[in-house]
C-alpha positions in Angstrom: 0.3 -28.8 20.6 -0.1 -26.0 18.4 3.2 -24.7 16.0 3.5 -20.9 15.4 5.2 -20.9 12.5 7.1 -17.7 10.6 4.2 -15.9 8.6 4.8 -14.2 5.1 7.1 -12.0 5.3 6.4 -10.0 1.7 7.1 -10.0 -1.8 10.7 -11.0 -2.5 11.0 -12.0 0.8 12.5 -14.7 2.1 14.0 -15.3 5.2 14.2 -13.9 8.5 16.1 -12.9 11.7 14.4 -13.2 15.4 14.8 -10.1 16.9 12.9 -10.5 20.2 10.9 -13.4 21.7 8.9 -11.4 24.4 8.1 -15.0 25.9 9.8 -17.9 27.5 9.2 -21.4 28.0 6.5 -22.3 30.6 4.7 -18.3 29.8 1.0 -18.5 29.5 0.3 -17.0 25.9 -3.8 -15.4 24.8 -4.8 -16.1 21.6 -2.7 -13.0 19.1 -0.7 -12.2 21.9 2.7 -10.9 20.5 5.1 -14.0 20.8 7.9 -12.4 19.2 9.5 -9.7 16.7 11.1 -11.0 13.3 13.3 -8.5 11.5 13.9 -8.8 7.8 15.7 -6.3 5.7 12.8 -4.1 4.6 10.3 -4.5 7.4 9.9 -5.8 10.8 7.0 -8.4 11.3 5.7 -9.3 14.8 4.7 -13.1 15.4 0.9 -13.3 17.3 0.1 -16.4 19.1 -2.2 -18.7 17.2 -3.9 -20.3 20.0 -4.1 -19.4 23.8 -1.7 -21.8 25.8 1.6 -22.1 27.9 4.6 -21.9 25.4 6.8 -24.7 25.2 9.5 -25.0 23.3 11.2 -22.5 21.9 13.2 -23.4 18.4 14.3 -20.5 16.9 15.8 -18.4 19.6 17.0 -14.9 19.4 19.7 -14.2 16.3 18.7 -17.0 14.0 18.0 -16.7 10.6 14.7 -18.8 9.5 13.1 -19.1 6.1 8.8 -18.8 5.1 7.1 -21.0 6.7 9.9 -22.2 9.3 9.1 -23.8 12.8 9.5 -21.2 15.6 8.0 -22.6 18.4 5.4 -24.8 20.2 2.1 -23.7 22.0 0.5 -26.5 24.7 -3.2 -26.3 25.1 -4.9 -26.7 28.8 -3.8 -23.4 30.2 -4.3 -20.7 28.1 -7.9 -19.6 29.5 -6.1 -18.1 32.7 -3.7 -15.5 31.3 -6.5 -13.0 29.5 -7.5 -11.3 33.0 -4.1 -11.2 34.1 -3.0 -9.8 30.6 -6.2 -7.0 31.0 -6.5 -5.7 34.9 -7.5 -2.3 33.3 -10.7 -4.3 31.4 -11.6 -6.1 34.6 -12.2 -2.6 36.2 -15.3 -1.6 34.6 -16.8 -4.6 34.5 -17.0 -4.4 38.3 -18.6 -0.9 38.3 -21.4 -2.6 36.3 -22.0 -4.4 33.4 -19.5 -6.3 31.2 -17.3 -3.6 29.5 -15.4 -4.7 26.3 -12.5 -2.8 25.0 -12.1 -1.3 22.0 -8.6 -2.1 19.8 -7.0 -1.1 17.0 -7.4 -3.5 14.7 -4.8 -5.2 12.3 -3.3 -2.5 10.3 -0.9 -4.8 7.5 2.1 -5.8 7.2 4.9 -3.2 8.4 2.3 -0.3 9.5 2.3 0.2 13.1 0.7 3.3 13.8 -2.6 5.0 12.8 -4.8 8.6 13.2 -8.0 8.5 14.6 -9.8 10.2 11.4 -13.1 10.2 12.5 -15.5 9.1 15.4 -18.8 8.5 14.2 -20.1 8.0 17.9 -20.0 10.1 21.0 -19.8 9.0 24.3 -23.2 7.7 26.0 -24.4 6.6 22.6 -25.6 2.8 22.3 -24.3 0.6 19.7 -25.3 -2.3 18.2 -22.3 -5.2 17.5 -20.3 -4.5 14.0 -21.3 -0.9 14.0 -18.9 1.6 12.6 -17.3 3.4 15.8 -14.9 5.4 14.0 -12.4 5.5 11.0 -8.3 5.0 11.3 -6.3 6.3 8.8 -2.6 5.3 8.0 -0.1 5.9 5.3 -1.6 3.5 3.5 -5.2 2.8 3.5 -8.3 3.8 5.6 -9.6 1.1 8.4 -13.3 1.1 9.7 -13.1 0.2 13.5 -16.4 -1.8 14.0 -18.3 -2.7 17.3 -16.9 -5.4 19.4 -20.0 -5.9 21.2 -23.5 -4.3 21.2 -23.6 -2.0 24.1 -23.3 1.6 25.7 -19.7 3.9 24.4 -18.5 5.0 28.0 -15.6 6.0 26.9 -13.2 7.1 24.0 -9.3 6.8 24.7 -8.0 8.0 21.6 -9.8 11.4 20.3 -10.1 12.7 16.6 -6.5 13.5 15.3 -4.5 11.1 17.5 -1.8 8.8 16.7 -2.4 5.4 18.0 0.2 2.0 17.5 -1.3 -1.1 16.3 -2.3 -2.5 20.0 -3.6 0.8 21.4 -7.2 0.7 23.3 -9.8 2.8 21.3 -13.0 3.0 23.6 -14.6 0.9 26.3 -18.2 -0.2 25.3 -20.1 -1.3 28.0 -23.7 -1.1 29.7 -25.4 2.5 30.7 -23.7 2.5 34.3 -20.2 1.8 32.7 -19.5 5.1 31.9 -18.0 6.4 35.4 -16.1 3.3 36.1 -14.4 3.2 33.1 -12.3 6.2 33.2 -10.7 5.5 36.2 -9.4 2.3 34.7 -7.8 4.0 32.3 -5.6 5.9 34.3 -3.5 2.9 35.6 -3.1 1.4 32.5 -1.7 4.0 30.7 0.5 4.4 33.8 1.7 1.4 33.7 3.1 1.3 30.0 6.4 3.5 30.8 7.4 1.0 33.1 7.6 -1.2 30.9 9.7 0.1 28.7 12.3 1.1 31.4 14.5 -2.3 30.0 14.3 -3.0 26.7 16.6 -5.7 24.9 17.7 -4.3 21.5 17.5 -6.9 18.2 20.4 -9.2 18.3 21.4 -7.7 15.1 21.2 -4.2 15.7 23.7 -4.8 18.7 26.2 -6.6 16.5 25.8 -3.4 13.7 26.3 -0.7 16.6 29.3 -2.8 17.4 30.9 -3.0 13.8 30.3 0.3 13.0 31.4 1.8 16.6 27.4 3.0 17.0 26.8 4.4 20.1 23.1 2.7 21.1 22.0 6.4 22.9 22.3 8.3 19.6 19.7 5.7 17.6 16.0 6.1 18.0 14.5 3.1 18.7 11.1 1.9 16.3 10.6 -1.7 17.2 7.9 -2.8 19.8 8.3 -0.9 23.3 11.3 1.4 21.4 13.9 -1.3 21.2 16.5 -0.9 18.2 15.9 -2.4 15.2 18.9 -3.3 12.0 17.0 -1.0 10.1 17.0 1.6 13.0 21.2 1.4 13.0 21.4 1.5 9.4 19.5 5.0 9.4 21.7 6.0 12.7 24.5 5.4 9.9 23.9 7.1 7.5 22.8 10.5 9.7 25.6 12.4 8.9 25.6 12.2 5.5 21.9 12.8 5.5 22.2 16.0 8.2 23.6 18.2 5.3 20.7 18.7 3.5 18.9 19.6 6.2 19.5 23.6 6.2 17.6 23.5 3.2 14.2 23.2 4.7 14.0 26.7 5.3 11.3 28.1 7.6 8.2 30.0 5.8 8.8 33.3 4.8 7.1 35.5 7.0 3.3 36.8 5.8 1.8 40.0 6.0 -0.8 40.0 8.5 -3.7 40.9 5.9 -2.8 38.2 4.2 -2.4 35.6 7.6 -5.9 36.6 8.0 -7.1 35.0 5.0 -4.6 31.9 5.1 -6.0 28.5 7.0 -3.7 25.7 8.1 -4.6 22.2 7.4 -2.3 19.3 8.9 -1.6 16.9 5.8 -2.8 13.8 6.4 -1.1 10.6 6.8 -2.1 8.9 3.2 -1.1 12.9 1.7 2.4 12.2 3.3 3.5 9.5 2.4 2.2 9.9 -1.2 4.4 13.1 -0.8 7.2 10.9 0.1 6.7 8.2 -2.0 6.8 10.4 -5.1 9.6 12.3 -4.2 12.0 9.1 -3.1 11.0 8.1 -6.4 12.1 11.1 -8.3 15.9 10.8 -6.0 16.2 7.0 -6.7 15.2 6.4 -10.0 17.1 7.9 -13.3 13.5 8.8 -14.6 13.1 9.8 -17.9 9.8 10.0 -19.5 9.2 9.4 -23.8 6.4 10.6 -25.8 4.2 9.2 -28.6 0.3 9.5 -29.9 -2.0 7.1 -31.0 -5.2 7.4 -33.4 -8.2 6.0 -31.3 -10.6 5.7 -34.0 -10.3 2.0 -34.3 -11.1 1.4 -30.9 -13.5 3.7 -30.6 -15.7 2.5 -33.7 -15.1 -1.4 -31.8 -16.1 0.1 -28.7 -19.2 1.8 -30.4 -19.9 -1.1 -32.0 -20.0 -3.9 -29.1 -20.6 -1.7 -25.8 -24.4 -3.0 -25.9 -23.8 -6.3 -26.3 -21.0 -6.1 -24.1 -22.5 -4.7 -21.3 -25.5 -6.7 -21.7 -23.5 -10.5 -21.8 -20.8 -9.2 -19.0 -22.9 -6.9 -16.9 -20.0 -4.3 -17.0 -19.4 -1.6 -19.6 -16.7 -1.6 -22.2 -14.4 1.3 -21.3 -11.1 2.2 -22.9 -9.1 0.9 -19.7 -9.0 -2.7 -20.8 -7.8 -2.3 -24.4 -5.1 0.1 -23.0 -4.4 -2.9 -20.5 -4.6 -5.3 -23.2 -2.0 -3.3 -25.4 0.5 -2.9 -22.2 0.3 -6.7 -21.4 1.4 -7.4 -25.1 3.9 -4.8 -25.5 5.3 -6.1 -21.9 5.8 -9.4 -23.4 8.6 -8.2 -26.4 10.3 -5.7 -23.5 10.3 -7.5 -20.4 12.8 -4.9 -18.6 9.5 -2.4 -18.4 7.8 -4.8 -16.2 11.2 -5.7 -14.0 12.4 -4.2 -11.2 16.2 -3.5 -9.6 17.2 -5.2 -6.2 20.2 -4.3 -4.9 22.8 -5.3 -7.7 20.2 -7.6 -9.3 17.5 -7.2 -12.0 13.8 -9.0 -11.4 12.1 -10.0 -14.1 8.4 -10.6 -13.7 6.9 -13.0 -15.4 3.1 -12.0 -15.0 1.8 -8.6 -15.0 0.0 -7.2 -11.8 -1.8 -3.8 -13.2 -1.4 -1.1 -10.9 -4.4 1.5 -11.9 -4.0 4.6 -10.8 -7.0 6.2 -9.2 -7.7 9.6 -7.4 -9.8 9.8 -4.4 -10.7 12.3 -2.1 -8.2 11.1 0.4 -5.7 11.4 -2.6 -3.9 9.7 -5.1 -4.1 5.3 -4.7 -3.0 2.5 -7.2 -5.0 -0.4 -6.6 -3.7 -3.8 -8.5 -5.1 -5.8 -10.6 -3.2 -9.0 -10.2 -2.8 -11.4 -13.4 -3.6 -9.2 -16.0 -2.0 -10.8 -18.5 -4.5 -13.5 -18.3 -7.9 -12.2 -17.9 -10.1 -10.8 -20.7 -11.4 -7.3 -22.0 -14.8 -8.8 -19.9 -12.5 -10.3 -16.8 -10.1 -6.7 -16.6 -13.1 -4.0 -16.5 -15.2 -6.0 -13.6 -11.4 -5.6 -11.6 -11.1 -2.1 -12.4 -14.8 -1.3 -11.8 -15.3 -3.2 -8.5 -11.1 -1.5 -7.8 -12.0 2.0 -8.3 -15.4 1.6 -6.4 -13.2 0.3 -3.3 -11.1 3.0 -3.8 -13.4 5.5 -3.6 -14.9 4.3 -0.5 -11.8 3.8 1.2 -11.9 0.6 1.4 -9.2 -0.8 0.0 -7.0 -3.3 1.8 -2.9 -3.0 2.4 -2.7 -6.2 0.1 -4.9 -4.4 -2.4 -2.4 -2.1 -3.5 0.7 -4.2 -3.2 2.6 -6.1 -5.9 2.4 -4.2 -8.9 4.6 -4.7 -12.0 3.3 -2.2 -14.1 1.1 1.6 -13.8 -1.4 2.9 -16.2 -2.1 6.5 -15.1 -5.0 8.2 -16.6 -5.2 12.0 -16.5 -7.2 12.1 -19.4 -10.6 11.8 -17.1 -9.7 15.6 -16.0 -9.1 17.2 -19.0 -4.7 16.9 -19.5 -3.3 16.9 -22.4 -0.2 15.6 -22.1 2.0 15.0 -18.5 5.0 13.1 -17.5 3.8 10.3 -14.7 6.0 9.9 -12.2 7.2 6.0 -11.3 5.6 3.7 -8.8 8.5 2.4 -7.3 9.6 0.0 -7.1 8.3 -0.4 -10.8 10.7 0.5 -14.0 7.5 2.0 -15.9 3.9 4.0 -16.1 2.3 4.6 -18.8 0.5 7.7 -19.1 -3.0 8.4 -20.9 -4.5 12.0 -21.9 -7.6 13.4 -23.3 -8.6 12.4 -26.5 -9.1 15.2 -29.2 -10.0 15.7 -32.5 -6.9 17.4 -34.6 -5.3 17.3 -37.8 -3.8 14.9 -39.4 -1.8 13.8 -42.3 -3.4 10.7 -43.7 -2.1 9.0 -47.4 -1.6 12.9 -48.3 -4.6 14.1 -47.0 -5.7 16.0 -43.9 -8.0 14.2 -41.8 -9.5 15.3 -38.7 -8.7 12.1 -36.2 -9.2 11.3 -32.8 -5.7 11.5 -30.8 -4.4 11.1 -27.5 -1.0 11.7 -26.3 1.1 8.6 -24.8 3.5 9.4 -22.3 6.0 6.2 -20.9 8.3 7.3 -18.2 10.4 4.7 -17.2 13.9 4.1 -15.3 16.6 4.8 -17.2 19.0 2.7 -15.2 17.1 -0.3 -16.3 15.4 0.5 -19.4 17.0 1.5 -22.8 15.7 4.2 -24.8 15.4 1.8 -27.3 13.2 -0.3 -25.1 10.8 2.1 -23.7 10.3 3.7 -27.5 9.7 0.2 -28.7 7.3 -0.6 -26.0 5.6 2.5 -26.9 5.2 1.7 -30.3 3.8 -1.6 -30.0 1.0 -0.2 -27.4 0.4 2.6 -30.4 0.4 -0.4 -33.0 -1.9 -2.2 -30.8 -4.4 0.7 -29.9 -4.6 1.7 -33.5 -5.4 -1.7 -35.0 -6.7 -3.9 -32.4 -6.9 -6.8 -34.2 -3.6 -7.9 -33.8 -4.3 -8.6 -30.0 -6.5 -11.4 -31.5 -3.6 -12.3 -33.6 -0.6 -11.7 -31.0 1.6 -9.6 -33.7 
């Protein structure tokens, strides 16, 4: 007997509803077969089977609330060979044309993404690959997924072509021997035939129907995005608030027209999915948030003259240079400690206060702007913090940085210094109450025990949320970070 159990459902989150069990009792189940949808109130998480099996019991059934962790049902062993080529008639196909063809799958996105781009194919069709080869690259609103080879083989066939949009169980390709190329395209054909049909009846979440029926929702005017298009909560709540929302949209006025000399010498590129949801991100976080951003500067020539002094030895005992990155992490994990509300965040009607500090560094990339996290900041040294951001920012750059990567954060260090600005207002990572932005650091001017001395400077910037944080608290924090930057030795010391 094997329990499936309710997986984690995400920071904060703690309970559960069962939307859909798309089993019954006595159903053979594969191994990461969907068992069933669980709908909480910020994302919808489906339920794989953990081992192949018959299901048996089913103990959480449809409308009940279950916690982390909770009992949902029970898998019995001895039959679970038999359902995989029933599941997969379309995979049997090609295998009978000659050779064994495998199929190619999208492969586990994260927690709450359900679709992905085809970015990239890095194979044409007819070309042999060896097994864990890349085969292409996904791209979501989140991260960038390599899609290696299942098997060593011939690539007879790609489904899912550069630029299209594929859910999280879609077939990619069908890798097989040289004389499964011709057999496998007419496979295809029924099973993407077959897939309307299944969605003639689908059973909407429990919850959803009981919201459509408080609110006097008709179920026609909400678009489904649970599995197969049912309607989710979430999908009602939106359906809700429609009206209110349709106002606004007049606004989003077509483009002025262009004079043809100038069309000429225009080109079109379609945003991609990371660029829009960075573009939504930031500007739900500007409409959300009462943002306000404060201003200070800091004299860096005590940390530079400890950097100067140590970097050698540094790099030589910890393998890693000394950069300016972990004193500024340093300073924000001290000044975090005497105004807690920077590193807290708002729920609902309720304020979180984090007790550790998970660094969100922001980093550009060529794909755009990410924030990897470094988690438990607040206890790892100067050595322990530049090895996270080094080995983070190399990720980063290479796109490949996991979902899980980039979740959690308490706190944002932005640093626009590394191109040349001055001084900016960083926009918040929400859900997060504060960023702190760095700048370029410049010799100027300045007035030191009467006398003008040229100094190293850098402007701070701190926006933070107003509903949350006081002025007085994010001019404070500010402060200490300056204190802290300008004479490092009371880090040592914890003043």
């Amino acid at each position: 007997m094997t329990e499936v159990r309710v997986p984690t459902l995400g920071e904060s989150v703690t309970e559960a509803t069962v939307a859909t069990w798309f089993k019954k009792p006595g159903d053979a189940v594969a191994v990461d077969e969907m068992l069933c949808e669980l709908e909480t109130d910020k994302v919808t998480v489906e339920v794989p089977a953990p081992a192949a099996g018959v299901l048996g019991e089913i103990v959480a059934a449809e409308g009940d609330t279950v916690g982390v962790d909770a009992l949902l049902a029970m898998i019995t062993a001895g039959e679970g060979a038999a359902p995989a080529p029933a599941a997969a008639p379309a995979a049997a196909a090609p295998a009978a044309g000659g050779g064994d063809a495998v199929d190619v799958m999208v492969p586990t996105l994260g927690e709450s993404v359900t679709e992905a781009t085809v970015s990239t194919w890095f194979k044409a069709v007819g070309d042999t690959v060896a097994q864990d080869e890349m085969l292409c690259e996904l791209e979501t609103d989140k991260v960038s997924v390599e899609v290696p080879a299942p098997a060593a083989g011939v690539l007879s066939e790609i489904l899912a072509p550069e630029g299209t949009t594929v859910d999280a169980s879609a077939k990619l390709a069908v890798i097989g021997g040289a004389s499964a190329s011709a057999a496998a395209a007419p496979a295809a054909a029924p099973a993407a035939a077959a897939a309307p049909a299944g969605s003639a009846d689908v059973e909407n979440a429990p919850s959803a129907n009981k919201l459509m029926a408080e609110k006097g929702i008709d179920a026609a005017s909400v678009t489904g995005t649970g599995r197969d298009g049912r309607i989710m909560k979430e999908d009602v709540l939106k359906a809700a608030l429609a009206p209110a929302a349709a106002a606004p949209a007049p606004a989003a006025a077509p483009r002025a027209p262009v004079a043809a000399d100038d069309a000429a010498r225009e080109e079109r590129v379609k945003m991609t999915k990371m660029r829009q949801t960075i573009a939504r991100r930031l500007k739900d976080s500007q409409n959300t948030a009462a943002m306000l951003t404060t201003y200070n500067e800091v004299d860096m020539t005590e940390v530079m003259a400890l950097r100067s002094q140590y970097k050698d030895q540094f790099e030589k005992k910890h393998g890693v240079r000394l950069g300016f990155m972990s004193f500024f992490t340093k300073a924000c994990v001290h000044a975090l400690k005497e105004v807690p509300e920077v590193n807290a965040e708002i729920d609902g009607t309720d304020i979180v206060y984090k007790n550790y500090v998970h660094m969100g560094v922001a980093a550009g990339t060529p794909q755009g702007l990410v924030v990897p996290v470094i988690r438990d900041a607040d206890a790892m040294s100067f050595a322990d913090i530049e090895k996270a951001i080094s080995e983070k920012g190399k990720r980063a750059r290479d796109g490949k940085l996991s979902m899980a990567e980039m979740q959690g954060g308490t706190f944002t260090i932005s640093n626009g210094g590394v191109y040349g600005s001055l001084m900016s207002s960083p926009i918040l990572n929400p859900p997060q109450s504060g960023i702190l932005g760095m700048h370029k650091i410049q010799d100027r001017p300045m007035a030191i025990n009467g006398q003008v001395v040229i100094r190293p400077m850098m402007y701070l910037a701190l926006s933070y949320d107003h509903r949350i944080v006081d002025g007085k608290g994010a001019v404070t924090f500010l402060v200490r970070v300056k204190e802290a930057l300008e004479d490092p030795r009371r880090l040592l010391m914890d003043l």
